[in-house]
Amino acid sequence: QVQLVESGGGLVQPGGPLRLACAASGSIVRIYTMGWYRQAPGKQRDLVARITSGGSTNYADSVKGRFTISRDNAKNTVYLQMNSLKPEDTAVYYCYADLVTTGGYDNRRWGQGTQVTVSS
């Protein structure tokens, strides 16, 4: 079994920071790309940021310069540092990992989602 457990969501005022974390555990042989999507009410799930095992990153245009993705390969954990948050960043944030399990399965696993609300 493989689990991705997220933490760090909550309520924050506009302009404030928030840091999300997502730890993968279980029967994992290797993790390739890890990242974050978000989904606001009534909207589709969109990519926010992703990072390869080598540290290459990609960001959605809407978060460039405000969000920073990083990972700790030894801990199988990915982080999302969010600064200068805006009300339009309000959404459920989902982490994911593209990985290989001990059973030889190569697939994408998702976290359960964590709510981020930006409001005064």
Tab-separated table of C-alpha atoms in Angstrom:
chain	number	residue	atom	x	y	z
A	1	GLN	CA	0.000	0.000	0.000
A	2	VAL	CA	1.096	3.531	-0.786
A	3	GLN	CA	-0.187	6.611	0.996
A	4	LEU	CA	0.272	10.328	0.398
A	5	VAL	CA	-0.582	12.395	3.460
A	6	GLU	CA	-0.906	16.157	3.166
A	7	SER	CA	-0.657	18.773	5.888
A	8	GLY	CA	-0.514	22.530	6.303
A	9	GLY	CA	-3.756	23.804	4.833
A	10	GLY	CA	-5.973	26.328	6.548
A	11	LEU	CA	-7.277	29.871	6.613
A	12	VAL	CA	-4.915	32.737	5.836
A	13	GLN	CA	-5.356	36.443	5.175
A	14	PRO	CA	-4.632	37.915	1.747
A	15	GLY	CA	-0.930	38.579	1.354
A	16	GLY	CA	0.001	35.974	3.930
A	17	PRO	CA	2.085	32.806	3.613
A	18	LEU	CA	1.218	29.157	3.988
A	19	ARG	CA	3.285	26.001	3.591
A	20	LEU	CA	1.919	22.657	2.478
A	21	ALA	CA	3.665	19.325	2.903
A	22	CYS	CA	2.939	15.891	1.430
A	23	ALA	CA	4.680	12.739	2.608
A	24	ALA	CA	4.593	9.507	0.633
A	25	SER	CA	4.963	6.194	2.423
A	26	GLY	CA	4.493	2.493	1.856
A	27	SER	CA	5.772	0.021	-0.699
A	28	ILE	CA	7.691	2.525	-2.817
A	29	VAL	CA	10.724	1.678	-4.909
A	30	ARG	CA	11.185	4.992	-6.632
A	31	ILE	CA	9.429	8.349	-6.980
A	32	TYR	CA	9.776	10.343	-10.161
A	33	THR	CA	7.835	13.588	-10.326
A	34	MET	CA	5.908	15.008	-7.380
A	35	GLY	CA	3.610	17.982	-7.498
A	36	TRP	CA	0.473	19.843	-6.571
A	37	TYR	CA	-2.856	20.436	-8.254
A	38	ARG	CA	-5.713	22.543	-6.979
A	39	GLN	CA	-9.433	22.603	-7.533
A	40	ALA	CA	-11.741	25.494	-6.707
A	41	PRO	CA	-15.514	24.973	-6.391
A	42	GLY	CA	-17.114	24.510	-9.793
A	43	LYS	CA	-13.769	24.454	-11.595
A	44	GLN	CA	-11.488	21.781	-12.997
A	45	ARG	CA	-8.399	20.505	-11.228
A	46	ASP	CA	-5.368	22.431	-12.474
A	47	LEU	CA	-1.638	21.905	-12.084
A	48	VAL	CA	0.000	24.331	-9.672
A	49	ALA	CA	3.609	23.136	-9.614
A	50	ARG	CA	5.701	20.010	-10.088
A	51	ILE	CA	9.260	18.925	-9.378
A	52	THR	CA	11.290	16.053	-10.784
A	53	SER	CA	13.551	13.791	-8.764
A	54	GLY	CA	16.453	15.835	-10.071
A	55	GLY	CA	14.950	19.109	-8.898
A	56	SER	CA	13.613	20.598	-12.139
A	57	THR	CA	10.455	22.610	-11.534
A	58	ASN	CA	7.431	23.910	-13.445
A	59	TYR	CA	4.805	26.378	-12.265
A	60	ALA	CA	1.432	27.589	-13.421
A	61	ASP	CA	1.671	31.160	-14.680
A	62	SER	CA	-0.737	32.308	-11.980
A	63	VAL	CA	1.635	31.315	-9.162
A	64	LYS	CA	5.059	32.093	-10.641
A	65	GLY	CA	7.077	34.298	-8.339
A	66	ARG	CA	4.783	33.604	-5.372
A	67	PHE	CA	4.909	29.817	-4.871
A	68	THR	CA	7.975	27.618	-4.477
A	69	ILE	CA	7.961	23.841	-4.737
A	70	SER	CA	10.705	21.722	-3.162
A	71	ARG	CA	11.238	18.137	-2.103
A	72	ASP	CA	13.229	16.020	0.295
A	73	ASN	CA	13.990	12.776	-1.533
A	74	ALA	CA	15.236	11.071	1.640
A	75	LYS	CA	11.840	11.668	3.256
A	76	ASN	CA	9.728	11.162	0.102
A	77	THR	CA	8.176	14.533	0.873
A	78	VAL	CA	7.193	17.454	-1.324
A	79	TYR	CA	6.537	20.977	-0.085
A	80	LEU	CA	4.709	23.987	-1.471
A	81	GLN	CA	5.646	27.341	0.005
A	82	MET	CA	2.915	29.818	-0.874
A	83	ASN	CA	3.552	33.541	-0.391
A	84	SER	CA	1.537	36.646	-1.227
A	85	LEU	CA	-1.625	34.590	-1.234
A	86	LYS	CA	-4.691	35.929	-3.017
A	87	PRO	CA	-8.371	35.088	-2.587
A	88	GLU	CA	-8.272	33.395	-5.984
A	89	ASP	CA	-5.778	30.877	-4.567
A	90	THR	CA	-8.608	29.458	-2.469
A	91	ALA	CA	-9.054	25.800	-3.403
A	92	VAL	CA	-8.513	22.234	-2.316
A	93	TYR	CA	-4.873	21.384	-2.956
A	94	TYR	CA	-3.956	17.829	-3.947
A	95	CYS	CA	-0.448	16.433	-4.016
A	96	TYR	CA	0.583	13.611	-6.315
A	97	ALA	CA	3.540	11.350	-6.927
A	98	ASP	CA	4.495	9.376	-10.028
A	99	LEU	CA	6.132	6.311	-8.589
A	100	VAL	CA	7.026	2.654	-8.852
A	101	THR	CA	5.871	0.236	-6.155
A	102	THR	CA	7.554	-2.929	-4.910
A	103	GLY	CA	5.010	-4.851	-6.941
A	104	GLY	CA	6.429	-3.270	-10.057
A	105	TYR	CA	3.495	-0.978	-10.700
A	106	ASP	CA	4.273	2.381	-12.251
A	107	ASN	CA	1.459	4.823	-11.616
A	108	ARG	CA	0.281	8.115	-10.107
A	109	ARG	CA	-0.927	8.304	-6.551
A	110	TRP	CA	-2.863	11.185	-4.980
A	111	GLY	CA	-3.201	12.702	-1.551
A	112	GLN	CA	-6.571	13.233	0.066
A	113	GLY	CA	-6.580	16.994	-0.472
A	114	THR	CA	-6.182	19.904	1.912
A	115	GLN	CA	-8.294	23.058	1.966
A	116	VAL	CA	-6.614	26.433	1.541
A	117	THR	CA	-8.819	29.459	2.132
A	118	VAL	CA	-7.542	32.996	1.568
A	119	SER	CA	-9.891	35.503	3.144
A	120	SER	CA	-9.921	38.488	5.456
